[in-house]
Each structure stands twice: as structure tokens, then as C-alpha cells.
PDB file of C-alpha atoms and ligand atoms in Angstrom:
ATOM      1  CA  UNK A   1       9.626  12.825 -11.427  1.00  0.00           C
ATOM      2  CA  UNK A   2       5.814  13.294 -12.865  1.00  0.00           C
ATOM      3  CA  UNK A   3       3.192  11.842 -10.331  1.00  0.00           C
ATOM      4  CA  UNK A   4       1.588   9.826 -12.977  1.00  0.00           C
ATOM      5  CA  UNK A   5       3.657   6.500 -13.146  1.00  0.00           C
ATOM      6  CA  UNK A   6       1.727   4.700 -15.510  1.00  0.00           C
ATOM      7  CA  UNK A   7       3.818   5.354 -18.486  1.00  0.00           C
ATOM      8  CA  UNK A   8       7.194   4.740 -16.716  1.00  0.00           C
ATOM      9  CA  UNK A   9       6.146   1.471 -15.267  1.00  0.00           C
ATOM     10  CA  UNK A  10       5.172   0.243 -19.131  1.00  0.00           C
ATOM     11  CA  UNK A  11       8.069   1.470 -20.535  1.00  0.00           C
ATOM     12  CA  UNK A  12      10.339   0.436 -17.858  1.00  0.00           C
ATOM     13  CA  UNK A  13       8.770  -2.950 -17.056  1.00  0.00           C
ATOM     14  CA  UNK A  14       6.916  -5.024 -19.970  1.00  0.00           C
ATOM     15  CA  UNK A  15       5.725  -8.055 -18.725  1.00  0.00           C
ATOM     16  CA  UNK A  16       3.806  -9.480 -21.402  1.00  0.00           C
ATOM     17  CA  UNK A  17       6.249 -12.226 -22.092  1.00  0.00           C
ATOM     18  CA  UNK A  18       5.559 -13.549 -18.976  1.00  0.00           C
ATOM     19  CA  UNK A  19       2.684 -16.120 -18.275  1.00  0.00           C
ATOM     20  CA  UNK A  20       1.794 -14.586 -14.716  1.00  0.00           C
ATOM     21  CA  UNK A  21       3.381 -12.621 -11.967  1.00  0.00           C
ATOM     22  CA  UNK A  22       3.500 -12.302  -8.517  1.00  0.00           C
ATOM     23  CA  UNK A  23       2.197  -8.718  -6.904  1.00  0.00           C
ATOM     24  CA  UNK A  24       2.984  -8.254  -3.108  1.00  0.00           C
ATOM     25  CA  UNK A  25       0.111  -5.557  -1.450  1.00  0.00           C
ATOM     26  CA  UNK A  26       0.823  -3.674   1.395  1.00  0.00           C
ATOM     27  CA  UNK A  27      -1.839  -0.768   1.734  1.00  0.00           C
ATOM     28  CA  UNK A  28      -5.174  -1.243   0.002  1.00  0.00           C
ATOM     29  CA  UNK A  29      -4.053  -3.739  -2.125  1.00  0.00           C
ATOM     30  CA  UNK A  30      -4.397  -6.638   0.654  1.00  0.00           C
ATOM     31  CA  UNK A  31      -8.348  -5.559   1.097  1.00  0.00           C
ATOM     32  CA  UNK A  32      -9.230  -3.880  -2.290  1.00  0.00           C
ATOM     33  CA  UNK A  33      -8.515  -6.944  -4.994  1.00  0.00           C
ATOM     34  CA  UNK A  34     -10.601  -5.572  -7.704  1.00  0.00           C
ATOM     35  CA  UNK A  35      -9.082  -7.608 -10.015  1.00  0.00           C
ATOM     36  CA  UNK A  36      -8.915 -10.845 -11.110  1.00  0.00           C
ATOM     37  CA  UNK A  37      -6.052 -13.739  -9.727  1.00  0.00           C
ATOM     38  CA  UNK A  38      -4.993 -16.780 -10.443  1.00  0.00           C
ATOM     39  CA  UNK A  39      -4.535 -17.438  -6.144  1.00  0.00           C
ATOM     40  CA  UNK A  40      -3.180 -15.091  -2.961  1.00  0.00           C
ATOM     41  CA  UNK A  41      -1.098 -16.201  -0.422  1.00  0.00           C
ATOM     42  CA  UNK A  42       0.012 -13.946   2.412  1.00  0.00           C
ATOM     43  CA  UNK A  43       3.637 -13.416   2.507  1.00  0.00           C
ATOM     44  CA  UNK A  44       6.171 -10.694   3.722  1.00  0.00           C
ATOM     45  CA  UNK A  45       9.359  -9.000   2.590  1.00  0.00           C
ATOM     46  CA  UNK A  46      12.186  -8.044   4.055  1.00  0.00           C
ATOM     47  CA  UNK A  47      13.955  -4.767   4.553  1.00  0.00           C
ATOM     48  CA  UNK A  48      11.009  -2.557   4.122  1.00  0.00           C
ATOM     49  CA  UNK A  49       8.451  -0.664   6.827  1.00  0.00           C
ATOM     50  CA  UNK A  50       4.989   0.595   5.484  1.00  0.00           C
ATOM     51  CA  UNK A  51       4.193   3.963   6.338  1.00  0.00           C
ATOM     52  CA  UNK A  52       1.726   6.493   5.618  1.00  0.00           C
ATOM     53  CA  UNK A  53       3.873   9.006   3.982  1.00  0.00           C
ATOM     54  CA  UNK A  54       2.623   8.916   0.507  1.00  0.00           C
ATOM     55  CA  UNK A  55       0.073  11.718  -0.478  1.00  0.00           C
ATOM     56  CA  UNK A  56      -3.121  10.616  -2.613  1.00  0.00           C
ATOM     57  CA  UNK A  57      -4.687  13.200  -5.245  1.00  0.00           C
ATOM     58  CA  UNK A  58      -6.698  10.397  -6.843  1.00  0.00           C
ATOM     59  CA  UNK A  59      -8.189   7.901  -4.338  1.00  0.00           C
ATOM     60  CA  UNK A  60      -8.365   9.358  -0.792  1.00  0.00           C
ATOM     61  CA  UNK A  61      -7.676  13.008  -1.123  1.00  0.00           C
ATOM     62  CA  UNK A  62      -7.639  15.365  -4.689  1.00  0.00           C
ATOM     63  CA  UNK A  63      -4.600  17.177  -6.217  1.00  0.00           C
ATOM     64  CA  UNK A  64      -5.980  20.247  -3.803  1.00  0.00           C
ATOM     65  CA  UNK A  65      -6.371  18.273  -0.620  1.00  0.00           C
ATOM     66  CA  UNK A  66      -3.870  15.415  -0.615  1.00  0.00           C
ATOM     67  CA  UNK A  67      -4.918  12.280   1.522  1.00  0.00           C
ATOM     68  CA  UNK A  68      -2.212  10.426   3.256  1.00  0.00           C
ATOM     69  CA  UNK A  69      -1.898   6.559   2.100  1.00  0.00           C
ATOM     70  CA  UNK A  70       0.837   4.057   2.629  1.00  0.00           C
ATOM     71  CA  UNK A  71       4.177   3.456   0.789  1.00  0.00           C
ATOM     72  CA  UNK A  72       7.169   1.541   1.574  1.00  0.00           C
ATOM     73  CA  UNK A  73      10.547   2.722   2.973  1.00  0.00           C
ATOM     74  CA  UNK A  74      14.030   1.342   3.134  1.00  0.00           C
ATOM     75  CA  UNK A  75      14.665  -0.036   6.795  1.00  0.00           C
ATOM     76  CA  UNK A  76      17.304  -2.621   7.779  1.00  0.00           C
ATOM     77  CA  UNK A  77      16.142  -5.246  10.117  1.00  0.00           C
ATOM     78  CA  UNK A  78      12.647  -4.432   8.852  1.00  0.00           C
ATOM     79  CA  UNK A  79       9.634  -6.943   7.618  1.00  0.00           C
ATOM     80  CA  UNK A  80       6.353  -5.886   6.266  1.00  0.00           C
ATOM     81  CA  UNK A  81       3.379  -8.400   5.512  1.00  0.00           C
ATOM     82  CA  UNK A  82       0.463  -8.428   3.325  1.00  0.00           C
ATOM     83  CA  UNK A  83      -0.870 -10.108   0.592  1.00  0.00           C
ATOM     84  CA  UNK A  84       0.802 -11.705  -2.455  1.00  0.00           C
ATOM     85  CA  UNK A  85      -1.572 -12.370  -5.701  1.00  0.00           C
ATOM     86  CA  UNK A  86      -0.455 -14.451  -9.146  1.00  0.00           C
ATOM     87  CA  UNK A  87      -2.112 -12.891 -11.763  1.00  0.00           C
ATOM     88  CA  UNK A  88      -1.916 -12.144 -15.489  1.00  0.00           C
ATOM     89  CA  UNK A  89       0.292  -9.716 -17.101  1.00  0.00           C
ATOM     90  CA  UNK A  90      -3.120  -8.220 -18.422  1.00  0.00           C
ATOM     91  CA  UNK A  91      -4.259  -7.464 -15.199  1.00  0.00           C
ATOM     92  CA  UNK A  92      -1.353  -4.596 -14.664  1.00  0.00           C
ATOM     93  CA  UNK A  93      -2.632  -2.124 -16.982  1.00  0.00           C
ATOM     94  CA  UNK A  94      -5.305  -1.774 -14.741  1.00  0.00           C
ATOM     95  CA  UNK A  95      -3.090  -1.991 -11.319  1.00  0.00           C
ATOM     96  CA  UNK A  96      -0.775   0.502 -13.208  1.00  0.00           C
ATOM     97  CA  UNK A  97      -3.891   2.856 -13.221  1.00  0.00           C
ATOM     98  CA  UNK A  98      -4.997   2.393 -10.023  1.00  0.00           C
ATOM     99  CA  UNK A  99      -1.281   2.867  -8.638  1.00  0.00           C
ATOM    100  CA  UNK A 100      -0.613   5.787 -11.078  1.00  0.00           C
ATOM    101  CA  UNK A 101       0.127   8.425  -8.641  1.00  0.00           C
ATOM    102  CA  UNK A 102       3.801   8.097  -8.033  1.00  0.00           C
ATOM    103  CA  UNK A 103       4.086   4.194  -7.732  1.00  0.00           C
ATOM    104  CA  UNK A 104       6.982   2.713  -9.567  1.00  0.00           C
ATOM    105  CA  UNK A 105       6.827  -1.178  -9.396  1.00  0.00           C
ATOM    106  CA  UNK A 106       9.566  -3.632  -9.017  1.00  0.00           C
ATOM    107  CA  UNK A 107      11.057  -7.117  -8.531  1.00  0.00           C
ATOM    108  CA  UNK A 108      12.001  -8.275  -5.166  1.00  0.00           C
ATOM    109  CA  UNK A 109      11.917 -11.366  -3.277  1.00  0.00           C
ATOM    110  CA  UNK A 110       8.681 -12.259  -1.155  1.00  0.00           C
ATOM    111  CA  UNK A 111       8.392 -15.037   1.808  1.00  0.00           C
ATOM    112  CA  UNK A 112       5.459 -16.762   2.503  1.00  0.00           C
ATOM    113  CA  UNK A 113       4.288 -16.465   5.766  1.00  0.00           C
ATOM    114  CA  UNK A 114       3.544 -20.148   6.392  1.00  0.00           C
ATOM    115  CA  UNK A 115       7.203 -20.671   5.772  1.00  0.00           C
ATOM    116  CA  UNK A 116       6.946 -22.765   2.992  1.00  0.00           C
ATOM    117  CA  UNK A 117      10.166 -20.790   0.877  1.00  0.00           C
ATOM    118  CA  UNK A 118      10.050 -17.239  -1.167  1.00  0.00           C
ATOM    119  CA  UNK A 119       9.195 -16.024  -4.755  1.00  0.00           C
ATOM    120  CA  UNK A 120      10.460 -13.316  -6.809  1.00  0.00           C
ATOM    121  CA  UNK A 121       7.560 -10.488  -7.413  1.00  0.00           C
ATOM    122  CA  UNK A 122       6.767  -7.056  -7.916  1.00  0.00           C
ATOM    123  CA  UNK A 123       5.296  -4.456  -5.636  1.00  0.00           C
ATOM    124  CA  UNK A 124       4.805  -0.730  -6.058  1.00  0.00           C
ATOM    125  CA  UNK A 125       6.727   1.733  -3.947  1.00  0.00           C
ATOM    126  CA  UNK A 126       6.068   5.817  -4.053  1.00  0.00           C
ATOM    127  CA  UNK A 127       9.883   7.019  -3.252  1.00  0.00           C
ATOM    128  CA  UNK A 128      10.794  10.701  -1.878  1.00  0.00           C
ATOM    129  CA  UNK A 129      11.084  11.860  -5.389  1.00  0.00           C
ATOM    130  CA  UNK A 130       7.517  11.540  -6.427  1.00  0.00           C
ATOM    131  CA  UNK A 131       5.376  14.774  -6.299  1.00  0.00           C
ATOM    132  CA  UNK A 132       2.457  13.576  -4.199  1.00  0.00           C
ATOM    133  CA  UNK A 133       5.207  12.394  -1.216  1.00  0.00           C
ATOM    134  CA  UNK A 134       3.927  14.095   1.644  1.00  0.00           C
ATOM    135  CA  UNK A 135       7.023  12.260   3.964  1.00  0.00           C
ATOM    136  CA  UNK A 136       6.971  11.620   8.173  1.00  0.00           C
ATOM    137  CA  UNK A 137       4.432  13.149  10.145  1.00  0.00           C
ATOM    138  CA  UNK A 138       4.030  12.522  13.702  1.00  0.00           C
ATOM    139  CA  UNK A 139       0.996   9.706  13.811  1.00  0.00           C
ATOM    140  CA  UNK A 140      -0.741  12.253  15.886  1.00  0.00           C
ATOM    141  CA  UNK A 141      -0.694  14.474  12.828  1.00  0.00           C
ATOM    142  CA  UNK A 142      -1.136  11.621  10.688  1.00  0.00           C
ATOM    143  CA  UNK A 143      -4.381  10.863  12.082  1.00  0.00           C
ATOM    144  CA  UNK A 144      -6.050  14.376  11.830  1.00  0.00           C
ATOM    145  CA  UNK A 145      -4.505  14.873   8.409  1.00  0.00           C
ATOM    146  CA  UNK A 146      -6.631  11.052   7.312  1.00  0.00           C
ATOM    147  CA  UNK A 147      -9.502  12.491   9.459  1.00  0.00           C
ATOM    148  CA  UNK A 148      -9.855  15.419   7.236  1.00  0.00           C
ATOM    149  CA  UNK A 149      -9.405  13.670   3.749  1.00  0.00           C
ATOM    150  CA  UNK A 150     -11.529  12.327   1.287  1.00  0.00           C
ATOM    151  CA  UNK A 151     -11.144  11.593  -2.330  1.00  0.00           C
ATOM    152  CA  UNK A 152     -12.930   9.508  -5.253  1.00  0.00           C
ATOM    153  CA  UNK A 153     -12.144   6.179  -3.368  1.00  0.00           C
ATOM    154  CA  UNK A 154     -13.863   7.267  -0.277  1.00  0.00           C
ATOM    155  CA  UNK A 155     -12.741   8.651   3.292  1.00  0.00           C
ATOM    156  CA  UNK A 156      -9.211   8.380   3.987  1.00  0.00           C
ATOM    157  CA  UNK A 157     -10.395   7.140   7.490  1.00  0.00           C
ATOM    158  CA  UNK A 158     -11.949   4.319   5.843  1.00  0.00           C
ATOM    159  CA  UNK A 159      -8.519   3.386   3.808  1.00  0.00           C
ATOM    160  CA  UNK A 160      -7.036   3.056   7.494  1.00  0.00           C
ATOM    161  CA  UNK A 161      -9.305   1.378   9.189  1.00  0.00           C
ATOM    162  CA  UNK A 162      -9.876  -1.494   6.510  1.00  0.00           C
ATOM    163  CA  UNK A 163      -6.281  -1.770   6.577  1.00  0.00           C
ATOM    164  CA  UNK A 164      -5.744  -2.071   9.966  1.00  0.00           C
ATOM    165  CA  UNK A 165      -8.079  -4.747   9.907  1.00  0.00           C
ATOM    166  CA  UNK A 166      -6.697  -6.737   7.108  1.00  0.00           C
ATOM    167  CA  UNK A 167      -3.257  -6.927   9.255  1.00  0.00           C
ATOM    168  CA  UNK A 168      -5.176  -7.904  12.221  1.00  0.00           C
ATOM    169  CA  UNK A 169      -6.519 -10.541  10.150  1.00  0.00           C
ATOM    170  CA  UNK A 170      -3.237 -11.504   8.890  1.00  0.00           C
ATOM    171  CA  UNK A 171      -1.786 -11.488  12.463  1.00  0.00           C
ATOM    172  CA  UNK A 172       0.553  -8.997  11.935  1.00  0.00           C
ATOM    173  CA  UNK A 173       1.187  -6.306  14.265  1.00  0.00           C
ATOM    174  CA  UNK A 174       2.243  -2.779  12.472  1.00  0.00           C
ATOM    175  CA  UNK A 175       2.913  -0.277  15.455  1.00  0.00           C
ATOM    176  CA  UNK A 176       2.816   2.557  13.113  1.00  0.00           C
ATOM    177  CA  UNK A 177      -0.724   1.785  11.601  1.00  0.00           C
ATOM    178  CA  UNK A 178      -1.811   0.521  14.624  1.00  0.00           C
ATOM    179  CA  UNK A 179      -0.659   3.629  16.370  1.00  0.00           C
ATOM    180  CA  UNK A 180      -2.545   6.029  13.565  1.00  0.00           C
ATOM    181  CA  UNK A 181      -5.967   4.259  14.037  1.00  0.00           C
ATOM    182  CA  UNK A 182      -5.624   4.637  18.118  1.00  0.00           C
ATOM    183  CA  UNK A 183      -5.173   8.246  16.990  1.00  0.00           C
ATOM    184  CA  UNK A 184      -7.825   8.291  14.849  1.00  0.00           C
ATOM    185  CA  UNK A 185     -10.565   6.640  16.800  1.00  0.00           C
ATOM    186  CA  UNK A 186      -9.325   9.064  19.955  1.00  0.00           C
ATOM    187  CA  UNK A 187      -9.939  11.915  17.515  1.00  0.00           C
ATOM    188  CA  UNK A 188     -13.535  10.100  16.287  1.00  0.00           C
ATOM    189  CA  UNK A 189     -14.563   9.785  20.381  1.00  0.00           C
ATOM    190  CA  UNK A 190     -13.486  13.543  21.604  1.00  0.00           C
ATOM    191  CA  UNK A 191     -15.389  14.952  18.209  1.00  0.00           C
ATOM    192  CA  UNK A 192     -18.233  12.676  18.954  1.00  0.00           C
ATOM    193  CA  UNK A 193     -18.598  13.039  22.905  1.00  0.00           C
TER     194      UNK A 193
HETATM  195  C1  SIN B 201      -0.574  -1.350  -1.667  1.00  0.00           C
HETATM  196  O1  SIN B 201      -1.407  -1.517  -1.479  1.00  0.00           O
HETATM  197  O2  SIN B 201       0.936  -2.677  -1.994  1.00  0.00           O
HETATM  198  C2  SIN B 201       0.212  -0.206  -2.322  1.00  0.00           C
HETATM  199  C3  SIN B 201      -0.139   0.929  -1.920  1.00  0.00           C
HETATM  200  C4  SIN B 201      -1.927   1.204  -1.950  1.00  0.00           C
HETATM  201  O3  SIN B 201      -2.358   0.789  -3.312  1.00  0.00           O
HETATM  202  O4  SIN B 201      -2.829   1.586  -1.003  1.00  0.00           O
END
């Protein structure tokens, strides 16, 4: 599958008939809301876990030296916390472009973190069949990869550190993200001492 998913998302899932749509963000969409939204609320989705297994050609890396960013992997009994935004359908023109490097959007159920119920909304997932997918590696290797990558949106380590901080702010303990953060900080320590 081509890694530019804009046309696929727009053809598979027109949204113009809706007044508003909820979107669940679990990566940079948690900490970088560069779009207008009606409201936002912490939420989680079940059956998925966050993994730094997606290559980034357009934000935190380049086509010849991709960075590593988050996607979701299906896993029984797992859950993933993040931030949900209620947006108008027009906002997806921007979002589809921002998430174009392999991410397909689909509807799923989110649960509000405050326990007040659930809602159906969209989430962007970059699956193993997209051209930019990198797949599993040890958390140490992922940290090394992130430490040496950068792209038009900035250094790859900024993505990781902002995400880790955003998860702390949500009171979420994500062992994968925090292990990569620890490895990255240890690498920096070795580099500067
Ligand atoms: C997301 O944040 O929900 C998708 C992945 C990303 O843009 O980092």
C-alpha cells in the first residue's frame, strides 16, 4: 500500500454528512493540537497498545532516513490512553494530510477516563502493510534510532519526550514509551559525559 493515505481515507470514509466527529489521539495528537476542536477529553481504547513501530518520512525523519513514531498494535487485554477531540468534519482535511504517511482512520469505541461512559470515534492506525512501517525492535534499538533521526517537524527525540510527558500528565504508565525514554536519556548522558 502506498504510504500516502490521504486519498484512501477520503474515499473510504467521507464524513461530510456528520456535524462533528470524535478523534482519539495516542501519539503526537495528544500534545500537538494544531487544529481547532470543540472540546477535548482524556480517553482510552481497548484491545490496542502503542508501539514505536511506524517509520516517519515526513515529520520526524525523511524518506531516506525515516524516524520512528507511534502506531497502535492489536493486543488482547491491552488498552491505550490518549486524548479525544471533538472536531468538525472539515478538520480532517488537515488531519488526513498530517497523518498521510501510512495512517488509515477507522471508527472504534473510546472510553472516557473519568468513567462517564463511551463514545464512537475515529483513530488513525498505521498497519504493517504500509510502505513506511518499520515493525518491532528492542527498546534500546528504538531509542538509538530516535536519537539520530530528525525531519521537517523537528528532532525525533522531541516527539518521544513530549509524548512521555503528555502520558505522565494523563497519569498513564506506558512501559514501552517510558523504557524508550529511559534508554534515550541514558544515551544522552553517555554522550555528554
Ligand atoms: C496519533 O497521535 O493519534 C497518531 C500518531 C501521531 O500522529 O503521532
